[in-house]
Tab-separated table of N, CA and C in Angstrom:
chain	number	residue	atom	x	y	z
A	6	UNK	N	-23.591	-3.037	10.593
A	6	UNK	CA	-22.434	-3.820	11.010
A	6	UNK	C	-21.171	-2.959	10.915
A	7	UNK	N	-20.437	-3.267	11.740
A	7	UNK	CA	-19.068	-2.654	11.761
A	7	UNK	C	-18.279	-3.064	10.932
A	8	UNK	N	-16.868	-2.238	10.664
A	8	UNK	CA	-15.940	-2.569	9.181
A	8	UNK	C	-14.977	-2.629	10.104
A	9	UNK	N	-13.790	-3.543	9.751
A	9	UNK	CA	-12.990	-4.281	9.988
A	9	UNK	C	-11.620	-3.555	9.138
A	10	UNK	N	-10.501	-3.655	9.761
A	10	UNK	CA	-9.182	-3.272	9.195
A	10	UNK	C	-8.089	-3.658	9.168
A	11	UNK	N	-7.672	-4.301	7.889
A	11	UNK	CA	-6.341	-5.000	7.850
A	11	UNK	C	-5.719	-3.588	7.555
A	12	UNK	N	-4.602	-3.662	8.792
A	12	UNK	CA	-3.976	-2.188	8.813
A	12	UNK	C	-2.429	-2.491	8.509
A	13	UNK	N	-2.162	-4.050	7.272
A	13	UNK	CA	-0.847	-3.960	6.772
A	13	UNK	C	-0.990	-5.149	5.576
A	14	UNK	N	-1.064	-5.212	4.286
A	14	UNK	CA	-1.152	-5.968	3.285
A	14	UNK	C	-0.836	-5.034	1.917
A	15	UNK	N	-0.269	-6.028	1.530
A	15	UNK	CA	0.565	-5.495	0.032
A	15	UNK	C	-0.646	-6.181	-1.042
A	16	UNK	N	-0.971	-5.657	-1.330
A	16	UNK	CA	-2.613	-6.139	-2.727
A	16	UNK	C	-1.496	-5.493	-3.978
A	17	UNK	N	-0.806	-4.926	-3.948
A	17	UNK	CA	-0.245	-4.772	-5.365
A	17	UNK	C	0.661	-5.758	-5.439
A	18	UNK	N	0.959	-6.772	-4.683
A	18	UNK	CA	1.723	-7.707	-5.292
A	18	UNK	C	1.814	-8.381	-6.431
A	19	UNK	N	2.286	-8.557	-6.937
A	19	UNK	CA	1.285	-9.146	-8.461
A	19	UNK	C	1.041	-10.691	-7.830
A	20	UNK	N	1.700	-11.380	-7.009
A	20	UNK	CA	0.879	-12.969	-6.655
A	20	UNK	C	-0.686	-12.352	-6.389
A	21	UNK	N	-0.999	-11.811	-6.134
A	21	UNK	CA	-2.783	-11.519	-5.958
A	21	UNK	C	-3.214	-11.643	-7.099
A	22	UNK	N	-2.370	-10.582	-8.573
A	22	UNK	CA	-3.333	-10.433	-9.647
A	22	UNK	C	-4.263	-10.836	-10.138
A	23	UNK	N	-4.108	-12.683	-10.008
A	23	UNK	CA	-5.362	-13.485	-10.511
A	23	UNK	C	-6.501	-12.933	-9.709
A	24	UNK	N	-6.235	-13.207	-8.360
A	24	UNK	CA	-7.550	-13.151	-7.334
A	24	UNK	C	-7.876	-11.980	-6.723
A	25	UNK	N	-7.498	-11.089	-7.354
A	25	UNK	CA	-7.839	-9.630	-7.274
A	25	UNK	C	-9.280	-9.479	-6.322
A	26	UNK	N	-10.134	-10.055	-7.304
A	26	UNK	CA	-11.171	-9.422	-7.686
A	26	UNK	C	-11.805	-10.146	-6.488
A	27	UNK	N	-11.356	-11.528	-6.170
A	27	UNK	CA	-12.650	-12.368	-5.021
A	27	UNK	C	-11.858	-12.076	-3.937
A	28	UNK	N	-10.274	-11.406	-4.124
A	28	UNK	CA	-10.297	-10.927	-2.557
A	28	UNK	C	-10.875	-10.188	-2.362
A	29	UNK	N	-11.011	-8.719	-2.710
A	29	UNK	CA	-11.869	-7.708	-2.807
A	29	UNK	C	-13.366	-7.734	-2.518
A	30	UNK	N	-13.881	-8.980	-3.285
A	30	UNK	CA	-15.276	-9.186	-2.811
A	30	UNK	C	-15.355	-10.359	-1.394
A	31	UNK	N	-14.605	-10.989	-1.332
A	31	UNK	CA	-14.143	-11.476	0.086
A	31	UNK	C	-14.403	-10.154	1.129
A	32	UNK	N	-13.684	-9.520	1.089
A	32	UNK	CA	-13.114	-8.375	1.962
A	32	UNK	C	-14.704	-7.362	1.951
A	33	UNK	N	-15.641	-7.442	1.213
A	33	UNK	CA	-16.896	-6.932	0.910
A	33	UNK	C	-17.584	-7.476	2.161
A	34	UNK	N	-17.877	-9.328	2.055
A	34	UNK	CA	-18.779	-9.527	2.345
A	34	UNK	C	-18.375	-10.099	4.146
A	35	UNK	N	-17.318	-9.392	4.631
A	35	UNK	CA	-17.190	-9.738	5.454
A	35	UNK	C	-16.589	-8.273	6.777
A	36	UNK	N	-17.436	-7.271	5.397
A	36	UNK	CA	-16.908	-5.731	6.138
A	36	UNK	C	-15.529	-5.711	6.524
A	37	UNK	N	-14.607	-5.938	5.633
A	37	UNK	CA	-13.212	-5.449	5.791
A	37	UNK	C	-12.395	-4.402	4.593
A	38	UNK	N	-11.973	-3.105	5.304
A	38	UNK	CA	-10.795	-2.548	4.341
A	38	UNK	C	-9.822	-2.943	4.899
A	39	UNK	N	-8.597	-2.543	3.924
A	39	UNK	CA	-7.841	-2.704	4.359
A	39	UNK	C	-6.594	-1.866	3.746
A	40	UNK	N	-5.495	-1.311	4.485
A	40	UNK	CA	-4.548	-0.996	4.294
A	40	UNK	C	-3.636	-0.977	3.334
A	41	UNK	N	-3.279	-0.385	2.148
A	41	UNK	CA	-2.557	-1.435	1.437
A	41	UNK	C	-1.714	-0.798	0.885
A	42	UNK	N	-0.052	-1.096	1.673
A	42	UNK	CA	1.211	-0.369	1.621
A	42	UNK	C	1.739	-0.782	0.665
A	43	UNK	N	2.812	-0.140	0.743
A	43	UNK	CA	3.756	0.119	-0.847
A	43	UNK	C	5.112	-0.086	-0.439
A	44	UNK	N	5.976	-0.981	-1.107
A	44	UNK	CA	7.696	-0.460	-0.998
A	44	UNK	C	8.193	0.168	-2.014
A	45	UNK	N	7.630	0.429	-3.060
A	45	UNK	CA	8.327	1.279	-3.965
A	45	UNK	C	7.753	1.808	-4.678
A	46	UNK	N	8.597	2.417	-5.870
A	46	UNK	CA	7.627	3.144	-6.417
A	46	UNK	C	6.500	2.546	-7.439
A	47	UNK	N	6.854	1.204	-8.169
A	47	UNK	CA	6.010	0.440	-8.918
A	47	UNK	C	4.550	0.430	-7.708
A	48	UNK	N	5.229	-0.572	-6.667
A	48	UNK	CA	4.215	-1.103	-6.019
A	48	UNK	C	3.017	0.234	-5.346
A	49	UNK	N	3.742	1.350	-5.414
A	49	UNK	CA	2.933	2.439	-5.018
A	49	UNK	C	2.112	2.721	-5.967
A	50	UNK	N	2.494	2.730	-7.383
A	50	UNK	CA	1.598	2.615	-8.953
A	50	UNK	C	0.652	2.435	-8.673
A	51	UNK	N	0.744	0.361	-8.320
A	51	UNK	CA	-0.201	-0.454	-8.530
A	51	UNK	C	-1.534	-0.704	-7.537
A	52	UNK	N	-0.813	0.329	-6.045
A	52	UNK	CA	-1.448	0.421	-5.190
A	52	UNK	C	-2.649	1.430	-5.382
A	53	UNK	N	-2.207	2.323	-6.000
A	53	UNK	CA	-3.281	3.483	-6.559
A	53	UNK	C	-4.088	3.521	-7.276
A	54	UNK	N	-3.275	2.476	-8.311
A	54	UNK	CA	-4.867	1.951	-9.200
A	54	UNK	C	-5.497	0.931	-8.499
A	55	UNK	N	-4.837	0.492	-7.620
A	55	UNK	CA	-6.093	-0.660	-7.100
A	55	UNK	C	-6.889	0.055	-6.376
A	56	UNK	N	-6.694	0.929	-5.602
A	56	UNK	CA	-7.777	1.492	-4.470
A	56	UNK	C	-8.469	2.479	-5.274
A	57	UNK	N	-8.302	3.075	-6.927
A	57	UNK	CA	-9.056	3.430	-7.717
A	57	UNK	C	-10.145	2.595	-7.641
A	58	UNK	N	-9.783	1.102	-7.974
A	58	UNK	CA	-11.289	0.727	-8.306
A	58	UNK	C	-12.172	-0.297	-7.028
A	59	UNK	N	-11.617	0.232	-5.936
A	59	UNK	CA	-12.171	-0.133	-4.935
A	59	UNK	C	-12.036	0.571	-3.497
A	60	UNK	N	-13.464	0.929	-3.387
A	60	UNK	CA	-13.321	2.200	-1.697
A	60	UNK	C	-12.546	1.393	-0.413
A	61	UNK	N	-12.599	-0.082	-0.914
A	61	UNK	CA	-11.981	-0.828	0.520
A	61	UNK	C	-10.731	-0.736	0.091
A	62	UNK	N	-10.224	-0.698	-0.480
A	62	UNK	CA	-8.550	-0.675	-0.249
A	62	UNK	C	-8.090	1.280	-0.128
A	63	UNK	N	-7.540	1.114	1.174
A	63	UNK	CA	-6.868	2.246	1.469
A	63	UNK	C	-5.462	2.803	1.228
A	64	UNK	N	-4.800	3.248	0.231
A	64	UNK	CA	-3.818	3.615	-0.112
A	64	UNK	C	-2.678	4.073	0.486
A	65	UNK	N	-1.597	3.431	1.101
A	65	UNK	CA	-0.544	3.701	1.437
A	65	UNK	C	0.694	3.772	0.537
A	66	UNK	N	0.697	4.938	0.668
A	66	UNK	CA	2.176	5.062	-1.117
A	66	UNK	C	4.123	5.294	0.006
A	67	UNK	N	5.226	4.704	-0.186
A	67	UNK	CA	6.355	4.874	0.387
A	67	UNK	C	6.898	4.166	-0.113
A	68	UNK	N	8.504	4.157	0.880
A	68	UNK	CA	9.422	2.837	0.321
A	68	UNK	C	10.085	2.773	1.315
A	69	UNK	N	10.093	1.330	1.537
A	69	UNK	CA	10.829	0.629	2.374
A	69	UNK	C	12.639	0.811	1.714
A	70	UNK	N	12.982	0.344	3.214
A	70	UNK	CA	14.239	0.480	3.540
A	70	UNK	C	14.785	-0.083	2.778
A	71	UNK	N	14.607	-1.221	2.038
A	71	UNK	CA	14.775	-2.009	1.339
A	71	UNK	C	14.949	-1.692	-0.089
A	72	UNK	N	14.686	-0.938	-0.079
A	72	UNK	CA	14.289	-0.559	-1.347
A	72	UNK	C	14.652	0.681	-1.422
A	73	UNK	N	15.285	1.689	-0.623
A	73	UNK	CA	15.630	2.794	-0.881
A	73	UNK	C	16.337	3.598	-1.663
A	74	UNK	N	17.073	2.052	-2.713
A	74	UNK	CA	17.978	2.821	-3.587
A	74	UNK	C	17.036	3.021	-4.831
A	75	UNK	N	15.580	2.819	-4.798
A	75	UNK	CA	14.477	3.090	-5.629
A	75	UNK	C	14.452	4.404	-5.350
A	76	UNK	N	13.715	5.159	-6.609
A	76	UNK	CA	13.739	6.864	-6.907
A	76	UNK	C	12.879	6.944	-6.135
A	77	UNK	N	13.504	7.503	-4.921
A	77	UNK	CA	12.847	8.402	-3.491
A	77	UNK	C	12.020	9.509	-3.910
A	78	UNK	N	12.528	10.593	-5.088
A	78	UNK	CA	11.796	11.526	-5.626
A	78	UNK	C	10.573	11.319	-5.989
A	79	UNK	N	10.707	10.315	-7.290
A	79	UNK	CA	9.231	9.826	-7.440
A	79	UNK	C	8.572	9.463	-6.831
A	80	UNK	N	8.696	8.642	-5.336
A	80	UNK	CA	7.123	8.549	-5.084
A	80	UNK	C	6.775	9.881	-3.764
A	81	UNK	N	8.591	10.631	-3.532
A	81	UNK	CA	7.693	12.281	-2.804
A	81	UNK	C	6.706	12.930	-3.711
A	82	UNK	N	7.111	13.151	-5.115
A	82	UNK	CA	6.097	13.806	-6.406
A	82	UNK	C	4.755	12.679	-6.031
A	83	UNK	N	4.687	11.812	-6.346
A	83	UNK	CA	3.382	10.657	-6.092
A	83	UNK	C	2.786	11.175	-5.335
A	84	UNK	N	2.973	11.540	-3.749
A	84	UNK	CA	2.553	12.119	-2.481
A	84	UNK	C	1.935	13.426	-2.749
A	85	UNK	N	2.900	13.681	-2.860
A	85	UNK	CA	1.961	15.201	-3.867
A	85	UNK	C	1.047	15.297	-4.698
A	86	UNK	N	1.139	14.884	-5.301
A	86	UNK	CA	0.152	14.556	-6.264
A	86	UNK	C	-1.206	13.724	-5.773
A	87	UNK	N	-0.966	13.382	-5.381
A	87	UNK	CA	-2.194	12.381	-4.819
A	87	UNK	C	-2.530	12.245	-3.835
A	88	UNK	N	-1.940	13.686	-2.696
A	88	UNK	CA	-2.172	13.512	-1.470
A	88	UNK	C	-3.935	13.380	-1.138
A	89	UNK	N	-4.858	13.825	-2.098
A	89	UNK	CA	-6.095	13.725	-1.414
A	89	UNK	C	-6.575	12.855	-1.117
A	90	UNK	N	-5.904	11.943	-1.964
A	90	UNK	CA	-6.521	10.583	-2.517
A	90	UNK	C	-5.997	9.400	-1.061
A	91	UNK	N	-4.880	9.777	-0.942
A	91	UNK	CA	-4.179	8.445	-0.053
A	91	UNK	C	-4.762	8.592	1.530
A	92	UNK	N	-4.541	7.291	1.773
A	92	UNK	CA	-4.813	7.443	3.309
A	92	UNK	C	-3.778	7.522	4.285
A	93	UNK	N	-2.606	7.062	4.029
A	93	UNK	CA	-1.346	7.364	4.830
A	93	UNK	C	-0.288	6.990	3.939
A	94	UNK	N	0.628	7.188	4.479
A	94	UNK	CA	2.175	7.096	4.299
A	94	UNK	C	2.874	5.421	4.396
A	95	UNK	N	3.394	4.756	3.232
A	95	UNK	CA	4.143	3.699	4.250
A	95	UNK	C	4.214	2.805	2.935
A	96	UNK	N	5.028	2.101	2.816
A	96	UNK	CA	5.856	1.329	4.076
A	96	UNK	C	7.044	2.114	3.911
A	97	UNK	N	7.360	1.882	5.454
A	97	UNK	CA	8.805	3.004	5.836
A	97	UNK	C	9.484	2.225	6.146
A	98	UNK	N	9.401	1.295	7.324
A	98	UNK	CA	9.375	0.537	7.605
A	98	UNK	C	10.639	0.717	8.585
A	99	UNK	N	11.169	-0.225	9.789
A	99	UNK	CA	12.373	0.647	10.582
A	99	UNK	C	13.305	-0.843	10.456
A	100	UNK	N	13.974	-1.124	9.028
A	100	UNK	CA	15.279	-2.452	8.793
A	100	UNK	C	16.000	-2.270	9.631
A	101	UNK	N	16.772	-3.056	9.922
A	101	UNK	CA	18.224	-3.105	10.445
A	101	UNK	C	19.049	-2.946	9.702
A	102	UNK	N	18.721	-3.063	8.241
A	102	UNK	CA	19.999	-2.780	7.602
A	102	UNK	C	20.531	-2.210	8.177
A	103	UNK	N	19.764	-1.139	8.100
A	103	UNK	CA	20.586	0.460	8.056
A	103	UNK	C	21.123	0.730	9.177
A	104	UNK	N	21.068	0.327	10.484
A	104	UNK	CA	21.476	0.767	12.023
A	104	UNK	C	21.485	-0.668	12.994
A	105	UNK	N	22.549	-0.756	12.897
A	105	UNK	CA	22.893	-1.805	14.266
A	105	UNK	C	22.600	-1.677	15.464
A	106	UNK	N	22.883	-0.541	16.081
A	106	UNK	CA	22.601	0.002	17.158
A	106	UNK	C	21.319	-0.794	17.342
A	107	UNK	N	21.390	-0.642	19.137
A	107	UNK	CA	19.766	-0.521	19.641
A	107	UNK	C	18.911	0.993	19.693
């Protein structure tokens, strides 16, 4: 059977924490990984240990726009550090805060 890809979900949220574990086995028995971005540097943490203990969650470490006045350094060092490990980059994400313009 083919595997399936949620290619945008935050699993380090802590509202998941309880149900960690039966999303994960949810996401098992129905052949899905999935994506699982970061806005900062906590949530990039929590993202890394989660896809530690599970091959379906794919690691996306960044920070949103939103969040940019979070230590940008730390999660470039994170990237580095763990580039083998991650599967992409993100959340980057493109706010409006920052640019009115079209």
């Amino acid at each position: 059977m083919s595997w399936y890809y949620d290619a945008h979900v935050h699993l380090s949220d802590p509202l998941y924490d309880q149900d960690l574990s039966h999303i994960i086995s949810g996401m098992e028995k129905i052949h899905l990984k999935a994506c699982c971005v970061s806005m900062n540097p906590l949530d990039s943490q929590r993202t890394l240990a989660i896809s530690r203990s599970s091959e379906l969650v794919l690691p996306f470490i960044g920070i949103h726009p939103e969040c940019a006045h979070d230590d940008l350094e730390l999660v470039i060092e994170m990237i580095h550090q763990n580039h083998k490990s991650l599967s992409g980059i993100g959340e980057i994400g493109l706010d409006p805060t920052y640019c009115q313009d079209e």
